[in-house]
PDB file of C-alpha atoms in Angstrom:
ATOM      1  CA  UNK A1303      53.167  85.075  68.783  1.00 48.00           C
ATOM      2  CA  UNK A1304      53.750  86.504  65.392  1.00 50.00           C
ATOM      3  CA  UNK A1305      54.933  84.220  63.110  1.00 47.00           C
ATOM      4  CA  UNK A1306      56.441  83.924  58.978  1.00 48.00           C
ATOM      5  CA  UNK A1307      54.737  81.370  56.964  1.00 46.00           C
ATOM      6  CA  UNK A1308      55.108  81.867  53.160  1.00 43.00           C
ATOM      7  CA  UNK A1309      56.923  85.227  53.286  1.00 42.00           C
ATOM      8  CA  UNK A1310      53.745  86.850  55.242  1.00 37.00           C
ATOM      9  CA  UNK A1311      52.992  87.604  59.199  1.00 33.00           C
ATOM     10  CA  UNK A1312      50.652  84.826  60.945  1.00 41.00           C
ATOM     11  CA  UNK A1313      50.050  85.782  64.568  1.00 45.00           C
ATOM     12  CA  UNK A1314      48.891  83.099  66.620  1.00 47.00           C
ATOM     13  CA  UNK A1315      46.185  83.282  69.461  1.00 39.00           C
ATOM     14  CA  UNK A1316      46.912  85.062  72.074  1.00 46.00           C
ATOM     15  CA  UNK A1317      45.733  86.942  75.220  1.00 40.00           C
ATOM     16  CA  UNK A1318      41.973  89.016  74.523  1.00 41.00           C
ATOM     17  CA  UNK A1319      42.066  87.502  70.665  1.00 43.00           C
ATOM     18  CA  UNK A1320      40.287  84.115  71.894  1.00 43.00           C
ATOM     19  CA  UNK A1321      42.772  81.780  73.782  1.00 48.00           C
ATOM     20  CA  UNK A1322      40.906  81.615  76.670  1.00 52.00           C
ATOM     21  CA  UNK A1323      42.776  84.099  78.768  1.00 62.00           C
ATOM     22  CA  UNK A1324      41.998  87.542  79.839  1.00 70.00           C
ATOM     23  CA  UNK A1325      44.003  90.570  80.557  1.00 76.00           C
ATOM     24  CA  UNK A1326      43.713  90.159  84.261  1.00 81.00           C
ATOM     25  CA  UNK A1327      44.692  86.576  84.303  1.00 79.00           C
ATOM     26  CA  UNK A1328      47.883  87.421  82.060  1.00 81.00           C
ATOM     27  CA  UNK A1329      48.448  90.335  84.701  1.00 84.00           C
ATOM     28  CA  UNK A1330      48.134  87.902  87.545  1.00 86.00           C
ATOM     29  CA  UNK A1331      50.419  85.299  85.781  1.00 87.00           C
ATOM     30  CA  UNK A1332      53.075  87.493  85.380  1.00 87.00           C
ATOM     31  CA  UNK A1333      52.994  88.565  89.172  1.00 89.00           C
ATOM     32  CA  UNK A1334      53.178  84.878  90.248  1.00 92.00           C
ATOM     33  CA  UNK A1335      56.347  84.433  87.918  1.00 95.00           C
ATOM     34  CA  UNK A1336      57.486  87.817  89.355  1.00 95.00           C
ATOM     35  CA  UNK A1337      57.473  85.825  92.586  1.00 95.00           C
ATOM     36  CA  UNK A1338      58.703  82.166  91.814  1.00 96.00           C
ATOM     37  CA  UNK A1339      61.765  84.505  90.316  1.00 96.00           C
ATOM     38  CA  UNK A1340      62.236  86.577  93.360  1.00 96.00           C
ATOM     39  CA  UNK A1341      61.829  83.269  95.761  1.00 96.00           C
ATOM     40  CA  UNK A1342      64.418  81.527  93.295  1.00 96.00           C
ATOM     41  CA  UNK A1343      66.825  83.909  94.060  1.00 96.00           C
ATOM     42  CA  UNK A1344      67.447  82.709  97.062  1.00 96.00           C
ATOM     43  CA  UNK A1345      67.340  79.139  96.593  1.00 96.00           C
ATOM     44  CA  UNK A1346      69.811  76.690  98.360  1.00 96.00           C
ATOM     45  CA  UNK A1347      68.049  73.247  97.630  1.00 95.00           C
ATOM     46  CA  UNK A1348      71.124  71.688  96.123  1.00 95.00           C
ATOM     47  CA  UNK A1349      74.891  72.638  96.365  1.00 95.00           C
ATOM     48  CA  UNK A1350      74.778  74.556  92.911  1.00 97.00           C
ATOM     49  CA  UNK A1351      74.109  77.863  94.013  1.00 96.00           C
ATOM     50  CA  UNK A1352      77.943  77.454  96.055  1.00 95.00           C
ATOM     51  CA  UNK A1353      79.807  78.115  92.557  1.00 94.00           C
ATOM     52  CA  UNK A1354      76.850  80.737  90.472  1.00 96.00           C
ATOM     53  CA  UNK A1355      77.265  83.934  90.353  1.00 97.00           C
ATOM     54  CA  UNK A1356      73.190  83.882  90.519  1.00 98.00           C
ATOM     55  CA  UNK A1357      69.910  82.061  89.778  1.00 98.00           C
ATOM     56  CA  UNK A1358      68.957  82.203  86.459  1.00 98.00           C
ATOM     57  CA  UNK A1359      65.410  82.528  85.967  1.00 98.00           C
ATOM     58  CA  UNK A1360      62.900  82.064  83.247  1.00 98.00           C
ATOM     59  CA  UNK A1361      62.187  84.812  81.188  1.00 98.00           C
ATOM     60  CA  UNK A1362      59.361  85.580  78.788  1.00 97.00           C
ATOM     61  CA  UNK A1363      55.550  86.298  78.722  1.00 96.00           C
ATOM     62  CA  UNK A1364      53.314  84.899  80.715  1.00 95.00           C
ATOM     63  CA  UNK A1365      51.178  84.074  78.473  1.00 95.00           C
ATOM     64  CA  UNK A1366      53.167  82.665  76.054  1.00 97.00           C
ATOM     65  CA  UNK A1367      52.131  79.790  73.463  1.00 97.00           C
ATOM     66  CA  UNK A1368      55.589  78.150  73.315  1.00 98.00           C
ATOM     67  CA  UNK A1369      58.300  77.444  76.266  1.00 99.00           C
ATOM     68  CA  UNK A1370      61.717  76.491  75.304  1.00 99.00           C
ATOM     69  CA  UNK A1371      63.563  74.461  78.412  1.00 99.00           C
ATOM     70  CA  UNK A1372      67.024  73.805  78.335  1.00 99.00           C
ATOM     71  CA  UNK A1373      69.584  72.359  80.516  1.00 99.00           C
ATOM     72  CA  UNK A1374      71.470  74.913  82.714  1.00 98.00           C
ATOM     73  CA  UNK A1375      72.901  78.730  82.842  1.00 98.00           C
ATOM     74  CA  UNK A1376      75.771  78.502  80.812  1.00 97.00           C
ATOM     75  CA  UNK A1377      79.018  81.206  81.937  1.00 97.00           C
ATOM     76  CA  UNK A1378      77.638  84.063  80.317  1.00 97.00           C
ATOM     77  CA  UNK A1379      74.125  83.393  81.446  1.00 98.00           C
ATOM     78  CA  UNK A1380      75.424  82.960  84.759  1.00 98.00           C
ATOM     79  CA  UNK A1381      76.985  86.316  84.685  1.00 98.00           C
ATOM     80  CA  UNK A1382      73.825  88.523  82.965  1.00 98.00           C
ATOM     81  CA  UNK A1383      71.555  86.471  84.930  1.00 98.00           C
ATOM     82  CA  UNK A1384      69.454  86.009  82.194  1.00 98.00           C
ATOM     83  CA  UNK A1385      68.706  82.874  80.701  1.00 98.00           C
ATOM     84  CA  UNK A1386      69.975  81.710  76.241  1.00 98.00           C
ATOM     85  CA  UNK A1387      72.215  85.018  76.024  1.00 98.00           C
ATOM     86  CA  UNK A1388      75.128  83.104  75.405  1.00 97.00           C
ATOM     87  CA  UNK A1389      76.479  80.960  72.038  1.00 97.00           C
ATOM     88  CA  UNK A1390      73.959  78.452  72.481  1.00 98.00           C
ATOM     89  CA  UNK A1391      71.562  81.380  72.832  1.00 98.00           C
ATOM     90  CA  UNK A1392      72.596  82.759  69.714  1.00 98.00           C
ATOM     91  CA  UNK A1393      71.782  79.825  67.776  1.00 99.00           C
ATOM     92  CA  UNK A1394      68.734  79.210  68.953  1.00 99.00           C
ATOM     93  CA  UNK A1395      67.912  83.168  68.440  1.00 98.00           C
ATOM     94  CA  UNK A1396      69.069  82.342  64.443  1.00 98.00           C
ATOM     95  CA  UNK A1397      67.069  78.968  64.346  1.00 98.00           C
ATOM     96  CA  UNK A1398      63.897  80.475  66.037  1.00 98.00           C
ATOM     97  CA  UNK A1399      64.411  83.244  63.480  1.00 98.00           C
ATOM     98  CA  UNK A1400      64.210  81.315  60.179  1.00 98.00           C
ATOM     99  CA  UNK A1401      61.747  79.111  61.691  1.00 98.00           C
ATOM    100  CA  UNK A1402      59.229  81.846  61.773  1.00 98.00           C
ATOM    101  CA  UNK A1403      58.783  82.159  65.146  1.00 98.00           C
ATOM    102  CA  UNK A1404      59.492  85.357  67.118  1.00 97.00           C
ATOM    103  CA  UNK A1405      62.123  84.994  70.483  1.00 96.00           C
ATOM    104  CA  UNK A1406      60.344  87.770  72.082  1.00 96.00           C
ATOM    105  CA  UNK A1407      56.967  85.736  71.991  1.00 97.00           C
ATOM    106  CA  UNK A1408      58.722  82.694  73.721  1.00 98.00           C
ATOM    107  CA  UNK A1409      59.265  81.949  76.915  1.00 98.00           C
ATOM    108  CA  UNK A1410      62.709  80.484  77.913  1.00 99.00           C
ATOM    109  CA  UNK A1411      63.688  78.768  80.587  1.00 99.00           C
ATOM    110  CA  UNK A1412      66.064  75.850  81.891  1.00 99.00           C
ATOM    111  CA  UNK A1413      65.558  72.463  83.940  1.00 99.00           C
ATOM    112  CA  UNK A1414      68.308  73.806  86.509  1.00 98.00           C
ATOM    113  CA  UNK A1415      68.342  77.379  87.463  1.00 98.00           C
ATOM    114  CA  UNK A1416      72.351  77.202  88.540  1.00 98.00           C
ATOM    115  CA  UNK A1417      75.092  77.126  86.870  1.00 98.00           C
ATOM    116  CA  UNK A1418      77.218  74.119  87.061  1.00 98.00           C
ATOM    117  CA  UNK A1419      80.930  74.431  86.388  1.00 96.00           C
ATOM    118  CA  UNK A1420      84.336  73.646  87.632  1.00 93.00           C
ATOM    119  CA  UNK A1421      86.680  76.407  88.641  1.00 91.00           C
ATOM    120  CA  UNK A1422      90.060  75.897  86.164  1.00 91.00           C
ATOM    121  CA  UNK A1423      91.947  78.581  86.536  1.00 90.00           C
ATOM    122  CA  UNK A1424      90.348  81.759  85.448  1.00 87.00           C
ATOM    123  CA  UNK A1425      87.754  79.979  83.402  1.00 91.00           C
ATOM    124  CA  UNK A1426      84.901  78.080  84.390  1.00 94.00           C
ATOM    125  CA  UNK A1427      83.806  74.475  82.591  1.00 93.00           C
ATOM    126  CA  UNK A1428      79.997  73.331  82.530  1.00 94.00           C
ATOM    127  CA  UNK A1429      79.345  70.311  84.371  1.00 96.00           C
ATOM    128  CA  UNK A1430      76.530  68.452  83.589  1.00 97.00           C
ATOM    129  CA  UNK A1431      73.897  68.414  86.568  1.00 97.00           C
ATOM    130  CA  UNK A1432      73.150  65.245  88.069  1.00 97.00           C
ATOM    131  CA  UNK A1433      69.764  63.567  88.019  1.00 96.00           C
ATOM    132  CA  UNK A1434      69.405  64.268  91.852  1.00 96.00           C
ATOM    133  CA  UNK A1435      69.994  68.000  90.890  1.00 98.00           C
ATOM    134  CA  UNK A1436      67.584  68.466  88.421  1.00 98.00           C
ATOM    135  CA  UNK A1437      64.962  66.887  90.401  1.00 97.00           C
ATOM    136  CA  UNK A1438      65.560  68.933  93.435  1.00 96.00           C
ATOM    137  CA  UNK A1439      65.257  71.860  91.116  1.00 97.00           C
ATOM    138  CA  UNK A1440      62.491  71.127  89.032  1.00 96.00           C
ATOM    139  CA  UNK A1441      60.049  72.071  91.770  1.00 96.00           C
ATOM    140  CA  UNK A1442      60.806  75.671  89.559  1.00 97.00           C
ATOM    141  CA  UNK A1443      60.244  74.573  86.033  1.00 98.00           C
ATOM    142  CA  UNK A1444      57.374  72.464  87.304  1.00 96.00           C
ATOM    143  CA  UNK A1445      56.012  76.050  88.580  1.00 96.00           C
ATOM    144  CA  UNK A1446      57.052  77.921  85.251  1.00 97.00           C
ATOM    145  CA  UNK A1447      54.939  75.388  83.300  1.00 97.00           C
ATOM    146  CA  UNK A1448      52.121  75.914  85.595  1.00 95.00           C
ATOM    147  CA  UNK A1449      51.555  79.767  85.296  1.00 96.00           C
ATOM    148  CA  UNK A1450      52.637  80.258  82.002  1.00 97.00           C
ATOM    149  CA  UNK A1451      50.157  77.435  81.066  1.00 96.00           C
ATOM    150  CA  UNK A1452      51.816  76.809  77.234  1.00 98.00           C
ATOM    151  CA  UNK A1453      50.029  75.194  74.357  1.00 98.00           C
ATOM    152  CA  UNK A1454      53.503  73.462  73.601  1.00 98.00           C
ATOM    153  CA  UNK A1455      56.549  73.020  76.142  1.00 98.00           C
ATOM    154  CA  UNK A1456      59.671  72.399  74.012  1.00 99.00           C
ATOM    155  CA  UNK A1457      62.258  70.401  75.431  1.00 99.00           C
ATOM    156  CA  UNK A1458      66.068  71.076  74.400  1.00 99.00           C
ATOM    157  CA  UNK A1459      68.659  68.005  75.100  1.00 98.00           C
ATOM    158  CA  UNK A1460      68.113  65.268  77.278  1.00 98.00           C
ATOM    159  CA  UNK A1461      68.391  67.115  80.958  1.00 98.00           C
ATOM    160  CA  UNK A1462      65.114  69.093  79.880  1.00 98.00           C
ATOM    161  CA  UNK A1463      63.655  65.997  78.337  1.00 98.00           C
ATOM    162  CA  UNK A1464      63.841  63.790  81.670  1.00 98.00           C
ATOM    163  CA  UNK A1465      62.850  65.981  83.511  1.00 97.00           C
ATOM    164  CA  UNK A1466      59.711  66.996  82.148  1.00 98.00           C
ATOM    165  CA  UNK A1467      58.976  63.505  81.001  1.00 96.00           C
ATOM    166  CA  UNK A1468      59.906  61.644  84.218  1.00 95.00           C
ATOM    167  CA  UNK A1469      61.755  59.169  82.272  1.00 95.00           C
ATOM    168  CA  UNK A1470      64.475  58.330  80.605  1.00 96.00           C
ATOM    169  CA  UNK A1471      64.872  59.828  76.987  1.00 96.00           C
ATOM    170  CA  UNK A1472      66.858  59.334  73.474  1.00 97.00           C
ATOM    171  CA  UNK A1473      66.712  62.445  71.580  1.00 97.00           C
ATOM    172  CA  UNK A1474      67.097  60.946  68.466  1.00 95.00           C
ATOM    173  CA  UNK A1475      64.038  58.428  68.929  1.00 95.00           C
ATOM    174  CA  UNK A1476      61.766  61.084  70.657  1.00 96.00           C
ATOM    175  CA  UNK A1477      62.583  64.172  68.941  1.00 96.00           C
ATOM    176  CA  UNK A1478      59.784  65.694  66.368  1.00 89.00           C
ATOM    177  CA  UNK A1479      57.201  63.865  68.001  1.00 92.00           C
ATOM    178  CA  UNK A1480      54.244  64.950  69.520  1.00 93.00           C
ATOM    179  CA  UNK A1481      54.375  64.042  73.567  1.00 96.00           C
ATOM    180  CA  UNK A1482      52.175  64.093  76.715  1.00 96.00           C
ATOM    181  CA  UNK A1483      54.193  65.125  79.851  1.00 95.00           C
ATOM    182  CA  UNK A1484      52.798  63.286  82.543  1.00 92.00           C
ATOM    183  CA  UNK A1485      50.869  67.024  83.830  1.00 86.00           C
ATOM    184  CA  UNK A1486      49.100  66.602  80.748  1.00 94.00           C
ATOM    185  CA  UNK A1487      51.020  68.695  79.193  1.00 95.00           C
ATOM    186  CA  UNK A1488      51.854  68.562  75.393  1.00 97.00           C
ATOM    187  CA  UNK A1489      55.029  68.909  74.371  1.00 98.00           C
ATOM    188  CA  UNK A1490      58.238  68.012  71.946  1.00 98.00           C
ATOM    189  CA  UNK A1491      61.957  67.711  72.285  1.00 98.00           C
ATOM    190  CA  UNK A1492      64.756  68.475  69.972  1.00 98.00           C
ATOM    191  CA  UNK A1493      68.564  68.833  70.347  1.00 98.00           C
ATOM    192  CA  UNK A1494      69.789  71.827  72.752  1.00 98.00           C
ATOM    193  CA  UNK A1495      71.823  74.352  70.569  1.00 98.00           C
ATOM    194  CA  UNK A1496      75.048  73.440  72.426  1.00 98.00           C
ATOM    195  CA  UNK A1497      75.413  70.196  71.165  1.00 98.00           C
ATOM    196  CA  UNK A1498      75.215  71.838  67.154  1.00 98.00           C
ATOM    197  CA  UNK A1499      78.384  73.710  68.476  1.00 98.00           C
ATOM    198  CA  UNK A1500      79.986  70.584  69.557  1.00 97.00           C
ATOM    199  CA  UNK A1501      79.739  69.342  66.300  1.00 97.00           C
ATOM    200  CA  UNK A1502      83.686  69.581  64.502  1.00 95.00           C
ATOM    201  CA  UNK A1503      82.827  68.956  60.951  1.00 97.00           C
ATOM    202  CA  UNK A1504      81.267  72.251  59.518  1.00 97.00           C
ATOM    203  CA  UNK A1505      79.098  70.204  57.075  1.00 98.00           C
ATOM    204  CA  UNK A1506      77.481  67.821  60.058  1.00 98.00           C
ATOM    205  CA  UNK A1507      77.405  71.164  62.119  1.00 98.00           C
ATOM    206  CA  UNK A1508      75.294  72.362  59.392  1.00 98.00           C
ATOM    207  CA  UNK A1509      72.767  69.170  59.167  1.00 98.00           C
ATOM    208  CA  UNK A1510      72.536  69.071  62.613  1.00 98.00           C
ATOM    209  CA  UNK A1511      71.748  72.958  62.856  1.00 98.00           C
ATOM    210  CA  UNK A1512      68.999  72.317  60.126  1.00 98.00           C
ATOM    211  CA  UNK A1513      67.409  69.770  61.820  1.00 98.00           C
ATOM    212  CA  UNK A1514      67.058  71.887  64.727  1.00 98.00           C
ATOM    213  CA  UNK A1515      65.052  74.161  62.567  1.00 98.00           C
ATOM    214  CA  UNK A1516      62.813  71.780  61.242  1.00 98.00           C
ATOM    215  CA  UNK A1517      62.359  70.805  64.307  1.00 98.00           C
ATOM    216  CA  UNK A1518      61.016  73.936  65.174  1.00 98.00           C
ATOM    217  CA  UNK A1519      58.949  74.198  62.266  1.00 98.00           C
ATOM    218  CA  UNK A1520      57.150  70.911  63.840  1.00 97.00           C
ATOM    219  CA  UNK A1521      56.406  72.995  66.503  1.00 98.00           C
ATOM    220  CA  UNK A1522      55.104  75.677  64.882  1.00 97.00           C
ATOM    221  CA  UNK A1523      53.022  73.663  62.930  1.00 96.00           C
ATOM    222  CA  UNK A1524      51.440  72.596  66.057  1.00 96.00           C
ATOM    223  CA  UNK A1525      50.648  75.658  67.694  1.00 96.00           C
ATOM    224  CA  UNK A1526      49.113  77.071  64.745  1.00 94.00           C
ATOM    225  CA  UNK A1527      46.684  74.112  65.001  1.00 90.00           C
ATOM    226  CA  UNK A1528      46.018  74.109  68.301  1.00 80.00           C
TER     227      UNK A1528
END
């Protein structure tokens, strides 16, 4: 994962450079998530799939250091069937950005793989997903975590939080911290981008956007020492 750390190019461990996993495993890592995707597609476990255009997968490489996990799809992921293409995507793109970390080196994902949303005319308004929802569908992140096998899983908002933790969870209290998922696995939490766009007042917008960032920075901090 190539990274910026005092205006020069750090590129963390990766696959054949001494992380423990070989060009074959990689290659047979990406064919499993070629599956879970394919298998997702047709996924009916909860009533979400009723109102999306699609599932929205994870996308990424397999062998990526850092996973980002958000809530849902929003609209526009919902239409390009691709998951953080959006607004919310867009910040996160900018904050990954000047955090040093490269977007194409991380893989993204989301706790529900459907897009909730209530039909209002011609537009469509997120609904958050219930706690029933994301634990019928977290059979997929669970599976995503598993073959990706990150050094860090990064969890954005309280949906992603919860359900990777398997308890409840205050942002504010929890976020920056280092954390063990009950897998084992480590990981953080932060705000989700979509709440920074929530925010009215453009000088809070821009405290809450820079927090974010450090945020990241945490996390960067922390693969680079793993």
């Amino acid at each position: 994962m190539p990274t910026r750390r005092e205006g020069r190019t750090v590129r963390l461990l990766r696959c054949g450079d001494g992380s423990g996993r070989d060009v074959n495993a990689v290659r047979s890592s990406a064919a499993s998530l070629a599956t879970l995707a394919q298998e997702a597609k047709s996924c009916t476990r909860c009533p979400l799939y009723r109102n999306a255009t699609q599932t929205v997968f994870g996308e990424g490489p397999a062998d990526a250091k850092l996973m980002v996990v958000g809530e849902q799809p929003g609209d526009q992921e919902d239409i390009a069937g691709r998951p953080f293409v959006g607004p919310a995507g867009r910040v996160l793109d900018r904050a990954l950005a000047e955090a040093g970390i490269d977007r194409t080196q991380v893989y993204v994902t989301n706790a529900v793989k459907h897009f909730k949303n209530e039909p209002r005319g011609k537009r469509r308004l997120h609904r958050k997903p219930t706690r029933s929802e994301v634990e019928v569908c977290k059979v997929w992140l669970l599976q995503e975590v598993a073959v990706v096998r990150p050094a860090l899983v990064l969890a954005m908002g309280v949906t992603a939080a919860e359900a990777l933790a398997g308890r409840p969870m205050t942002i504010s209290r929890e976020r920056g911290r280092a954390l063990v998922f009950p897998d084992g696995q480590r990981g953080m939490v932060t705000v989700h981008p979509s709440s920074i766009l929530r925010v009215p007042d453009e000088a809070a917008r821009h405290q809450a956007y820079a927090g974010l960032v450090k945020d990241l920075k945490v996390a960067l901090k922390t693969l680079q020492a793993v």
